[in-house]
Structure formats: structure tokens, C-alpha cells
CSV table of C-alpha atoms in Angstrom, one decimal:
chain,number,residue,atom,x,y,z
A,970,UNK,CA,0.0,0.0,0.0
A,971,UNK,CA,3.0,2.3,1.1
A,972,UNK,CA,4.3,1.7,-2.5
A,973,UNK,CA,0.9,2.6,-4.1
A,974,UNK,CA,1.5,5.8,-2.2
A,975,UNK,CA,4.6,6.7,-3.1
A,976,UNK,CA,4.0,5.7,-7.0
A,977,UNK,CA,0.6,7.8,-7.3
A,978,UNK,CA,2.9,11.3,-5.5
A,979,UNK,CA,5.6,10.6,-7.7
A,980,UNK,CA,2.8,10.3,-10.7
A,981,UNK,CA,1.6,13.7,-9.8
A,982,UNK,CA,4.6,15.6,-10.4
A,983,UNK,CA,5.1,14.1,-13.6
A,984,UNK,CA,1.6,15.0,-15.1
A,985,UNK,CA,0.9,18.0,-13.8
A,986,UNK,CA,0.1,20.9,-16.2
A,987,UNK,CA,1.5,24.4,-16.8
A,988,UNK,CA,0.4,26.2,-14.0
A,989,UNK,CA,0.0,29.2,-16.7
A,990,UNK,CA,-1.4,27.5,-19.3
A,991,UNK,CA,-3.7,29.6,-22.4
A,992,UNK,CA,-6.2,27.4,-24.2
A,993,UNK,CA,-6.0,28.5,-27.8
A,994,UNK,CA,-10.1,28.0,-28.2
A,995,UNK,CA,-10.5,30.4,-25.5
A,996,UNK,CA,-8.0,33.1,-27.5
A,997,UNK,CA,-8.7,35.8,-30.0
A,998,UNK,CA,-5.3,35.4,-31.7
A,999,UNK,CA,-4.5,39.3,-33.1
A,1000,UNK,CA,-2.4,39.0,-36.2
A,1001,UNK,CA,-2.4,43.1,-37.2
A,1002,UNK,CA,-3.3,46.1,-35.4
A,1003,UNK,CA,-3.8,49.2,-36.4
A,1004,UNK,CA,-3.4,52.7,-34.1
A,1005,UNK,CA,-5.0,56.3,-34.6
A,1006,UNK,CA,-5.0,59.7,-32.5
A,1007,UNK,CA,-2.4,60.4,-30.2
A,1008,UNK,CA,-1.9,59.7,-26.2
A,1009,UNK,CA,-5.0,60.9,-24.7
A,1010,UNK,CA,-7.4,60.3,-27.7
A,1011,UNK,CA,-6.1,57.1,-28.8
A,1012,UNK,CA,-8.2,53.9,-31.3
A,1013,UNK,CA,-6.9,51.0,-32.5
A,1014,UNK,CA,-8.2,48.3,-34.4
A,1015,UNK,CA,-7.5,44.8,-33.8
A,1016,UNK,CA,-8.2,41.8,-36.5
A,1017,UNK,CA,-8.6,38.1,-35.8
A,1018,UNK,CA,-9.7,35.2,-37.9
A,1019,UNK,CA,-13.5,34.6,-37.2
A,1020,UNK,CA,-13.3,30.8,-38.6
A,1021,UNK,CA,-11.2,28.0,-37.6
A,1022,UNK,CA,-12.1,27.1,-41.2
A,1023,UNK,CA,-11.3,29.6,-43.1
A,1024,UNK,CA,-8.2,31.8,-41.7
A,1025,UNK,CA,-9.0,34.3,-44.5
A,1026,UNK,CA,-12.3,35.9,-43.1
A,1027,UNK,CA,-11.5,38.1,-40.2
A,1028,UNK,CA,-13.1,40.2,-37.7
A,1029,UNK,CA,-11.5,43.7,-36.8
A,1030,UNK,CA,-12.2,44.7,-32.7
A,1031,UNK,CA,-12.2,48.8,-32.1
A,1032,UNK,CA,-11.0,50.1,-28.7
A,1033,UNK,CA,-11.0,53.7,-27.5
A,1034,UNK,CA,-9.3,55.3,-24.8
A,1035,UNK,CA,-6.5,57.3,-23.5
A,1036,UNK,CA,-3.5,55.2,-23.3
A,1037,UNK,CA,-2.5,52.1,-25.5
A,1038,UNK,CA,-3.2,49.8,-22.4
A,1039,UNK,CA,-6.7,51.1,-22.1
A,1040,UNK,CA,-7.5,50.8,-25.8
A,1041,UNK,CA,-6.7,47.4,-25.8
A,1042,UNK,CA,-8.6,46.7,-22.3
A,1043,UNK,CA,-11.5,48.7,-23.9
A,1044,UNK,CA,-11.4,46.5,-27.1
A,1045,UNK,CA,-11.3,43.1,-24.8
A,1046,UNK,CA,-14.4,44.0,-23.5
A,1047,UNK,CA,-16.2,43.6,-26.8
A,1048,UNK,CA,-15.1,39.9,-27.7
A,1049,UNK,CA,-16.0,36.9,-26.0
A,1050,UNK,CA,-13.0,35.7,-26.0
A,1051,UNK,CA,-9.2,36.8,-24.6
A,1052,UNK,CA,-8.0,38.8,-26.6
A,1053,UNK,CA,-4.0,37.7,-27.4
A,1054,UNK,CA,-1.0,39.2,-29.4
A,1055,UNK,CA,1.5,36.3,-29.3
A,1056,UNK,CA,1.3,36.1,-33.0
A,1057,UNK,CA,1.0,39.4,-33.8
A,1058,UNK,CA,2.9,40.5,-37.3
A,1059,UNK,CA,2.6,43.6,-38.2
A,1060,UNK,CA,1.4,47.0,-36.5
A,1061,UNK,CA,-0.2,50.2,-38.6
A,1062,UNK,CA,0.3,53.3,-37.1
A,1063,UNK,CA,-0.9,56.3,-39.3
A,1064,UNK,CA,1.2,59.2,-40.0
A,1065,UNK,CA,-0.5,61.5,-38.2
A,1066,UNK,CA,-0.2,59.5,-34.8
A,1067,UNK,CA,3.6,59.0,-36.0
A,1068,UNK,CA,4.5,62.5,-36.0
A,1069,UNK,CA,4.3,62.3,-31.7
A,1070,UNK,CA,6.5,60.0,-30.1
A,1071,UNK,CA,6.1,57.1,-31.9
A,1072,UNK,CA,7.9,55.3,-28.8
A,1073,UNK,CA,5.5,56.1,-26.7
A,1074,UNK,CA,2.7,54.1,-28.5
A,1075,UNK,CA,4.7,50.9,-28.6
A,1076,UNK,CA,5.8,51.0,-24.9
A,1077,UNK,CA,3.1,48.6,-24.3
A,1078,UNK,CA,4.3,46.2,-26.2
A,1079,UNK,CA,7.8,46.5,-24.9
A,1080,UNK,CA,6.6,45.7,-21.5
A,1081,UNK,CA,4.7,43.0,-22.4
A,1082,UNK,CA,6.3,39.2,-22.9
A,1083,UNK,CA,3.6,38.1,-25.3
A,1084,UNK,CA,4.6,40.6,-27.7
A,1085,UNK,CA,6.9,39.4,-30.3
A,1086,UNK,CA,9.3,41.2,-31.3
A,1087,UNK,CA,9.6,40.2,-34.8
A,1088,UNK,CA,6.5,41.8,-35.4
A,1089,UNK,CA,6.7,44.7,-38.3
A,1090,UNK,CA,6.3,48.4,-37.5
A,1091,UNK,CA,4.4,50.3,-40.6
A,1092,UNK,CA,3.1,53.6,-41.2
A,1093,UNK,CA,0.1,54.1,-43.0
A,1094,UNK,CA,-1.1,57.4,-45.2
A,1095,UNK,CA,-4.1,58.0,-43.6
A,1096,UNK,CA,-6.4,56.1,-41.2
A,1097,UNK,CA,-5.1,52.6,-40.2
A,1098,UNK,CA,-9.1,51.4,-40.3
A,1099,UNK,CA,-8.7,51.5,-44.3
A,1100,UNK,CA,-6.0,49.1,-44.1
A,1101,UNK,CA,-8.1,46.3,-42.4
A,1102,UNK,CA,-11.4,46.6,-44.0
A,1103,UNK,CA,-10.0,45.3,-47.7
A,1104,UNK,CA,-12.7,44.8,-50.2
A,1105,UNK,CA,-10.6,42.6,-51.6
A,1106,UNK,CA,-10.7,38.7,-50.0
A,1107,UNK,CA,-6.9,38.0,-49.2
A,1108,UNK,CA,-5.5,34.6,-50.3
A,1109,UNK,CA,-4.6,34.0,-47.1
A,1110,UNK,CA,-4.8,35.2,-42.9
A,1111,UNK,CA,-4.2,39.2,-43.2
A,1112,UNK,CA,-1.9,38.6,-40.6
A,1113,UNK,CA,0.0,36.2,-42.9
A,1114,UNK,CA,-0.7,38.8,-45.4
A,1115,UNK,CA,0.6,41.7,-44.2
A,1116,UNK,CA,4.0,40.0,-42.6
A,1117,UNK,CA,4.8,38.4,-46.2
A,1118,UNK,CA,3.9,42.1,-48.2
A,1119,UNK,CA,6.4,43.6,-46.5
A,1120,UNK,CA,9.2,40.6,-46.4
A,1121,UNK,CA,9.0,41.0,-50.0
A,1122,UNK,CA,10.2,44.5,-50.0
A,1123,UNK,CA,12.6,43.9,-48.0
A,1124,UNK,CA,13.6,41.3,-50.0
A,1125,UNK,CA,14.2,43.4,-53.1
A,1126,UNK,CA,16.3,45.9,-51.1
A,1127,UNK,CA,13.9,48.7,-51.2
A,1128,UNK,CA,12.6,48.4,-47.7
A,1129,UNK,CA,15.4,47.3,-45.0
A,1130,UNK,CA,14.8,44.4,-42.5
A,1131,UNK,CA,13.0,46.3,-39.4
A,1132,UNK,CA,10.8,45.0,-36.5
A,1133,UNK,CA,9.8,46.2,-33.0
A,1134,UNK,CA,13.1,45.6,-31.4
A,1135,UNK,CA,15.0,47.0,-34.5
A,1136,UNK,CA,13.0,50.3,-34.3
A,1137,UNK,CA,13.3,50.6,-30.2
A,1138,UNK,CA,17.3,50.5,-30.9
A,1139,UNK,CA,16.7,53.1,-33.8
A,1140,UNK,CA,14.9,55.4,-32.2
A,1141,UNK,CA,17.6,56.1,-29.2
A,1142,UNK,CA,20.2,55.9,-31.6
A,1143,UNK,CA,21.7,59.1,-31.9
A,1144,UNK,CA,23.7,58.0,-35.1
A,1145,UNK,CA,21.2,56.1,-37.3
A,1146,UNK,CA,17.3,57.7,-37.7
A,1147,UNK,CA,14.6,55.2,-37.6
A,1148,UNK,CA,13.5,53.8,-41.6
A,1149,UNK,CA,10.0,52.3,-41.6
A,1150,UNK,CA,8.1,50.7,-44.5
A,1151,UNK,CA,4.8,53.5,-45.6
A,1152,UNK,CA,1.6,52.4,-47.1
A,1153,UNK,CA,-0.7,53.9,-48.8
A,1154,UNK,CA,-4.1,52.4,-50.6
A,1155,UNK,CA,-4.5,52.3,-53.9
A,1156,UNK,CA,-7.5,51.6,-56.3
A,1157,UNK,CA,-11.4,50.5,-55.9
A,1158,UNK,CA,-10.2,47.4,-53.9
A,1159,UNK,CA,-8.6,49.5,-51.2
A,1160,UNK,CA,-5.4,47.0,-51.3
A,1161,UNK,CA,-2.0,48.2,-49.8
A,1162,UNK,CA,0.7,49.7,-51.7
A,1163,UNK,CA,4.0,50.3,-50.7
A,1164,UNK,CA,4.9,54.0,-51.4
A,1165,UNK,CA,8.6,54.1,-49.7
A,1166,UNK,CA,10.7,54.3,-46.6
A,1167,UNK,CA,9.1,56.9,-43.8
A,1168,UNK,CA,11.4,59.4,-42.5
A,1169,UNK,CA,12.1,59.9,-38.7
A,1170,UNK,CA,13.8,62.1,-37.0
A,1171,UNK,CA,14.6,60.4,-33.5
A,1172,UNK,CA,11.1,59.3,-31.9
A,1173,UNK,CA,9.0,61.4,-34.1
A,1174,UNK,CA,7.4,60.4,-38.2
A,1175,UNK,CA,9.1,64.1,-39.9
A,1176,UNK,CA,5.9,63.6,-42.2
A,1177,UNK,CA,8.2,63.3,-45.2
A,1178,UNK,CA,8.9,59.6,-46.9
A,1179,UNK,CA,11.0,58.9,-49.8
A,1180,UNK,CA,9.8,57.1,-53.0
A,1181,UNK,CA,10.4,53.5,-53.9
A,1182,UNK,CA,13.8,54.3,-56.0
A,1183,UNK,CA,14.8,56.7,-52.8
A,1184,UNK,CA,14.5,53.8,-50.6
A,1185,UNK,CA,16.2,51.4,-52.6
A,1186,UNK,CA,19.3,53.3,-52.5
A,1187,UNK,CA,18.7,54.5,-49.1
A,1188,UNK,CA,18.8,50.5,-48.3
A,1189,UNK,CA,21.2,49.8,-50.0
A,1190,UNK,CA,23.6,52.1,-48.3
A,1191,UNK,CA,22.6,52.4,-45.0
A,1192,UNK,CA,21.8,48.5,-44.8
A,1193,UNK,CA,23.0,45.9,-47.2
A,1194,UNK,CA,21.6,44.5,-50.2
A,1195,UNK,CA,19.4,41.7,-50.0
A,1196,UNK,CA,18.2,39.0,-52.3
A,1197,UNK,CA,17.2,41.2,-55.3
A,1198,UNK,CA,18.1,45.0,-56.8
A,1199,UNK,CA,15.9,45.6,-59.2
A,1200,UNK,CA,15.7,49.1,-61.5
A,1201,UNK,CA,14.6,50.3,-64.4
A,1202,UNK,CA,14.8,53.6,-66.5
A,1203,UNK,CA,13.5,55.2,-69.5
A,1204,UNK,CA,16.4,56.4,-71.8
A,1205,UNK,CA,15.7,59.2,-74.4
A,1206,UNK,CA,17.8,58.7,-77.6
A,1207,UNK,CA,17.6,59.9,-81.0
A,1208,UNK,CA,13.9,60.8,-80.7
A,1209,UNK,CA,12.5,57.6,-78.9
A,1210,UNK,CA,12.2,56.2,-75.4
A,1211,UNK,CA,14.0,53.3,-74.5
A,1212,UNK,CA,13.6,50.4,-72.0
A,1213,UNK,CA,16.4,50.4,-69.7
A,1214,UNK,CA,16.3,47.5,-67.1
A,1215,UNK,CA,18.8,45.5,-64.8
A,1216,UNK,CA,19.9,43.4,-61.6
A,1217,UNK,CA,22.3,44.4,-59.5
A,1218,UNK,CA,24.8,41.7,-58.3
A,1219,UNK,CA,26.7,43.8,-56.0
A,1220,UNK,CA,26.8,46.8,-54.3
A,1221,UNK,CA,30.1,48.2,-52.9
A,1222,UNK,CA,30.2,51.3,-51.5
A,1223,UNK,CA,33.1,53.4,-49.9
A,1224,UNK,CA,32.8,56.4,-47.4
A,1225,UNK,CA,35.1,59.2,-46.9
A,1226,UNK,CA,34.8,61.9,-44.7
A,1227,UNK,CA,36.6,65.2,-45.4
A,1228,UNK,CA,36.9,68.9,-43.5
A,1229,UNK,CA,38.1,72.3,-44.3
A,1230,UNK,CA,37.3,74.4,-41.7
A,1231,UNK,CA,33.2,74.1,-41.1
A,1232,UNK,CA,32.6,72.7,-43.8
A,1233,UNK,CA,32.0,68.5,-44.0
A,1234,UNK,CA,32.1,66.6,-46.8
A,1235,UNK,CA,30.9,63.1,-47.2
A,1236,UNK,CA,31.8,61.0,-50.6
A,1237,UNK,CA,30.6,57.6,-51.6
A,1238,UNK,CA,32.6,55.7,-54.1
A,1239,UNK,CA,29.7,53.0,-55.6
A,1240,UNK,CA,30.8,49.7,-57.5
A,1241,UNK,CA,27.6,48.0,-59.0
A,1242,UNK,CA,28.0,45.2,-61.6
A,1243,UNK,CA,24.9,44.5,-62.9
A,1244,UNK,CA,22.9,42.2,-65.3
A,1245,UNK,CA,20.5,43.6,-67.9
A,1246,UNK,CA,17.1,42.2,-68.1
A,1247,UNK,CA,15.5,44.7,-70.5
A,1248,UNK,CA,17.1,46.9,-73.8
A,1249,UNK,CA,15.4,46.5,-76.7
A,1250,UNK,CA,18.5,47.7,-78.8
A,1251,UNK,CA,20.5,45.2,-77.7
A,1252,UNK,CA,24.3,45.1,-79.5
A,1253,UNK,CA,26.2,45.2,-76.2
A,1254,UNK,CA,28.5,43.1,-76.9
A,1255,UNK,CA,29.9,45.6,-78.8
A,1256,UNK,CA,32.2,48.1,-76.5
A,1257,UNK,CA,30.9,51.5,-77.5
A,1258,UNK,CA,27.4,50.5,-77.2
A,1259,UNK,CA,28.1,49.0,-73.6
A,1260,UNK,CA,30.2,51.9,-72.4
A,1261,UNK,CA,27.3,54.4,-73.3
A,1262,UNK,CA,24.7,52.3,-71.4
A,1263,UNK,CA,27.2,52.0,-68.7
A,1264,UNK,CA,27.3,56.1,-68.2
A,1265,UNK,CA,23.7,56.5,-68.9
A,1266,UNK,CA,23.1,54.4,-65.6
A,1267,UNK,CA,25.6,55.7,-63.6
A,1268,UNK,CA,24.1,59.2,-64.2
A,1269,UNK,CA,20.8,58.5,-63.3
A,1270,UNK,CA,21.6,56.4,-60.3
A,1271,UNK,CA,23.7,59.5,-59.0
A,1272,UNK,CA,20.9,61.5,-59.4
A,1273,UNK,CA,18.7,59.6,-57.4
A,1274,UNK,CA,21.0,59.1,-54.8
A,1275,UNK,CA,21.4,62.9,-54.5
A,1276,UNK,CA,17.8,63.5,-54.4
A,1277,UNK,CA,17.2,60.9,-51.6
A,1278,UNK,CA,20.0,62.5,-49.7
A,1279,UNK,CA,18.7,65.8,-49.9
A,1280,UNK,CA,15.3,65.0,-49.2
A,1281,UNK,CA,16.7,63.0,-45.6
A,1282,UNK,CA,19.0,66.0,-45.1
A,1283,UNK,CA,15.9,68.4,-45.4
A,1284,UNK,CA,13.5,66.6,-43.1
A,1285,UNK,CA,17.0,65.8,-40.7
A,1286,UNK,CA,16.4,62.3,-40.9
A,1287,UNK,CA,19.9,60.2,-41.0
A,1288,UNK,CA,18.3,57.4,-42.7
A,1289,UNK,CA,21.8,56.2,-43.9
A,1290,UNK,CA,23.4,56.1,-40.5
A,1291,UNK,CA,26.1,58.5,-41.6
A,1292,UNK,CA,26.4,59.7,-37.5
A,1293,UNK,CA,27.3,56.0,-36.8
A,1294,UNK,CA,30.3,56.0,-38.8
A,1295,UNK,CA,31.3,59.7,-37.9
A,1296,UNK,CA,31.1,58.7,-34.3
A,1297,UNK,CA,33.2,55.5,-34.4
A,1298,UNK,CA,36.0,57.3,-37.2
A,1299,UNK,CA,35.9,60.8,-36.9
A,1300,UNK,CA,35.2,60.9,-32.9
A,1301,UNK,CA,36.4,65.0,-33.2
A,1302,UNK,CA,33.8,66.3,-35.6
A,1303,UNK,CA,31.4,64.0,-33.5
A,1304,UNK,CA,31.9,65.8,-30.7
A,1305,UNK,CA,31.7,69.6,-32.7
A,1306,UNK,CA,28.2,69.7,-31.9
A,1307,UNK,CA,24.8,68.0,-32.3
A,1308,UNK,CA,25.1,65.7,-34.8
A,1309,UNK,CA,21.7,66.8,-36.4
A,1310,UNK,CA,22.8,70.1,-36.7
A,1311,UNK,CA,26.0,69.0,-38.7
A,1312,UNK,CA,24.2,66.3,-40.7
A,1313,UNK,CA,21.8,68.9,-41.7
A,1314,UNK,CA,24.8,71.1,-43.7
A,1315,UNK,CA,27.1,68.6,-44.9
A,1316,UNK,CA,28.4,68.0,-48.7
A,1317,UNK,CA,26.9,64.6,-49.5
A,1318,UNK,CA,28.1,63.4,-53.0
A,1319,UNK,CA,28.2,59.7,-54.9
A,1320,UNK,CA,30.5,58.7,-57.5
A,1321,UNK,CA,28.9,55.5,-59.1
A,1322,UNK,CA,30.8,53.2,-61.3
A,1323,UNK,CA,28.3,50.8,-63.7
A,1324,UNK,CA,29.6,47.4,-65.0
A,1325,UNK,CA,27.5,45.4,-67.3
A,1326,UNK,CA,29.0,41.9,-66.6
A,1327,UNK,CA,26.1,40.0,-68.1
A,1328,UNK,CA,24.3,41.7,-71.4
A,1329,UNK,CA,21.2,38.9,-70.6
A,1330,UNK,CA,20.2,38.4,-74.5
A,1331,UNK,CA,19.8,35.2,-75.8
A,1332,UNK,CA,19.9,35.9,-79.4
């Protein structure tokens, strides 16, 4: 009998459950939210799947209230279920909510240890609500959805690889400005549209965001490339309008940083071998023809990387991380004075050097 005894305590230790266990059936599982207003006058919106069948239809919960903590407690109370964020991918925040302490907003999820970090930060032209009532039915959970719209960006190098820990570390960085993907709707349908990279200056959306060329190259040398560069130009010649396309395989770049006196100068050397994957001319194997294309690229690239640095320097937004290397190799004109101020003024220039490695005909 003692032995019985012993066994069945033994037993219980073994088998017992979490003491902190969350039934999924008893979960509303928020994939996306979205978040309007501003501390004091806050909404969000919060979607969940409303079949167990069919992960596509979703329901979207609206809170109210002053803080982010109420909104959410405020939204709860309209479900019949617990509301949870464990899988939550990606979370709207419209520009006008952005523009004030966009840290402030997302403290609730910092102090929470549901909240995955992984999740994407987004900013959204106009009312977040648009974004989660698509007329469109999505191929698959707008979670899901959402999380694999913006991988795919970031994939092609025009978006860099952000989350909610990513932008906490950007956002008290005082050599790097925080770069997050923007949104805007497009067409009957309502569907998302990726419009660029949104420009901050420390904590706070500067209301400006660079187009989807701007981005790329602010990616690209900021960040890294990723898996694709993809560009494409129209080149006027003798009258007509030609298709200009190719892949970059690389992207080198070199920074130096040079002073006389006040004034700062920053120049970036470029490498970029690239492969063409549309000119309807063709004939580059022929030298001439190839050198030409080669300098009409580099010309236009330079371009845009001047326009995507003056646009950053004119909302003060060091999207490129420029401070970062300042600080850690030129620790004396770090230490001139705020580095906002500074970045504000400098000389920014590129020097891009094009080589077609791979003409991509087949004829």
C-alpha cells in the first residue's frame, strides 16, 4: 500500500500541467493592429480570424481610450473571447499619430512578454481602419498577409529588414534615424501599396517619406543588399524612349569623410556590376554601345541618390546612419556639436561606377 502511495505522488509531479497555461479556443489570436489619435485620444483596431475554417475571413475589434493599455482593455471588452497578441505580425500606425513620439505608442508592447518582437512596424497614409477593412478577400490570414507584403520588400532591397526591437534600438540611436516601410491604398479594392521608406527624426514620423527608387538606395547604403536590386529607366535617344532595365549583383560602396574648416564633406565611391534584363536595342556586346549604357546608368543612379540624400537631409532624418560611422571614425567632428545640426549642412556626393557583366540576350 505504502508503494501505491509513493507511486501515485511521484505520478503527480510528472503529469501535472502548466500552471499558466492559455487554451487557444479560449483566444482571440490578433495577427495586425492598427493605431490612430495620439496619447490621450487614442483607437486601434485589432483583426482576428473569425473561422477556424477559413483563416482568410476576419473580424476587426475597435477600442477607444486614453493610453494604449486602455485601448486594448476597452477593445477586450467587446469579444467573448481573450484577446491575445503572441502572434501578432505587423502593427499600422498612421502618420499622423507617428509625427508624436512614436515610442510612446509601442511602450506597451515592450513591457509585455507576449509581444513578439519580430512583429513589423508600418506607417500608414491616412487612417489605419482602411488598411483592415480590404474589399478585396486575401489569399490568405491578413496577418500572414501583411507579414509576407512587407518581407517581399525587403527582399528586393527597397525596404530594410526592421521590427519592433530594431526600431526601439533606432529610435535612441543618436547616429542612425529610424527607416520604416509606408503604405498607402490604392485603387477601388482599397489594397496596400508600398509608397517608400518613412522618414524619422529620433522618436517622431518628420511627415516626409522617400519614393520607392529613394528607398532602394537608401537600403542599399545604410543597410546591405538583400536578395534582389531591381531598377529600371526610360532612356531618351535619337527621338525615342528606350527600356532600360537590370539586376544588380553587388553593391560596394566606400565612405570618406573630409573637413576644411566648417565645412563637412561626405563621398561615396559605388561599385555595381549589374545584369540587364530589358534593352530593346541590344548590340552590347559591342564596347561602345556598352560603355554608353554604362554612363547613362551611372548618371541617373547618381541622381537619385542625390535627391534621396537631400530630401533626408531636409526633413533631418539620418536614414543612412552616416552619425554611426562619424562617431566611431571621426570621434572629433562627432563631438563639434549635435550631430543633427551638422548632418543637416554637410556635402553629401556619390561617384557611381556601372559594370555590365552580363548583357542577358539570348539571341
Amino acid at each position: 500500500m505504502r508503494k501505491i502511495i509513493v507511486f501515485l505522488l511521484l505520478s503527480s509531479v510528472f503529469l501535472s500541467g502548466c500552471w499558466d497555461q492559455r487554451l487557444y479556443k479560449e483566444l482571440s489570436v490578433i495577427s495586425v493592429v492598427g493605431v490612430d489619435g495620439t496619447i490621450g485620444d487614442l483607437k486601434a483596431f485589432y483583426a482576428y480570424p473569425s473561422s477556424s475554417d477559413d483563416p482568410t475571413k476576419y473580424i476587426v475589434l475597435e477600442g477607444e481610450g486614453k493610453t494604449a493599455r486602455e485601448v486594448r482593455m476597452n477593445a477586450n471588452k467587446k469579444t467573448e473571447q481573450t484577446m491575445d497578441i503572441a502572434e501578432l505580425t505587423t502593427i499600422l500606425v498612421s502618420e499622423e499619430t507617428a509625427k508624436k513620439d512614436l515610442y510612446s505608442l509601442l511602450d506597451v508592447y515592450y513591457r509585455s512578454a507576449e509581444s513578439p518582437m519580430t512583429a513589423k512596424v508600418v506607417i500608414t497614409d491616412g487612417s489605419t481602419k482602411r488598411f483592415l477593412e480590404l474589399k478585396e478577400n486575401l489569399p490568405k490570414e491578413i496577418g500572414e498577409y501583411y507579414l509576407d507584403f512587407i518581407q517581399s520588400f525587403e527582399k528586393s532591397s527597397i525596404y530594410p529588414v526592421t521590427n519592433l526591437e530594431i526600431s526601439a534600438n533606432q529610435m535612441f540611436s543618436e547616429g542612425r534615424d529610424l527607416a520604416l516601410p509606408y503604405l498607402k491604398t490604392s485603387g477601388d479594392k482599397g489594397l496596400p501599396e508600398g509608397e517608400g521608406i518613412a522618414l524619422f527624426n529620433g522618436k517622431d514620423y518628420t511627415g516626409e517619406h522617400l519614393t520607392l527608387r529613394e528607398s532602394t538606395f537608401a537600403t542599399l547604403l545604410g543597410y546591405k543588399k538583400s536578395d534582389i536590386v531591381e531598377l529600371a529607366y526610360l532612356m531618351h535617344k535619337n527621338g525615342k524612349d528606350i527600356s532600360v532595365g537590370f539586376n544588380a549583383i553587388r553593391f560596394k560602396k566606400k565612405m570618406k569623410v573630409t573637413q576644411d574648416g566648417s565645412n563637412i564633406k561626405v563621398k561615396y565611391n559605388i561599385y555595381m556590376p549589374i545584369v540587364m534584363t530589358e534593352y530593346p536595342p541590344d548590340h552590347l556586346d559591342q564596347k561602345q554601345k556598352r560603355e554608353e549604357l554604362e554612363t547613362f546608368i551611372e548618371g541617373r543612379v547618381e541622381k537619385d541618390v542625390a535627391r534621396m540624400f537631400k530630401r533626408s537631409q531636409e526633413a533631418s532624418s539620418d536614414v543612412v546612419g552616416i552619425g554611426e560611422d562619424i562617431r566611431a571614425y571621426h570621434p572629433n567632428l562627432w563631438r563639434e556639436g549635435k550631430w543633427k545640426e551638422i548632418y543637416k549642412d554637410i556635402k553629401i556626393e556619390a561617384k557611381v561606377k556601372v559594370k555590365i557583366v552580363r548583357s542577358g540576350s539570348i539571341r
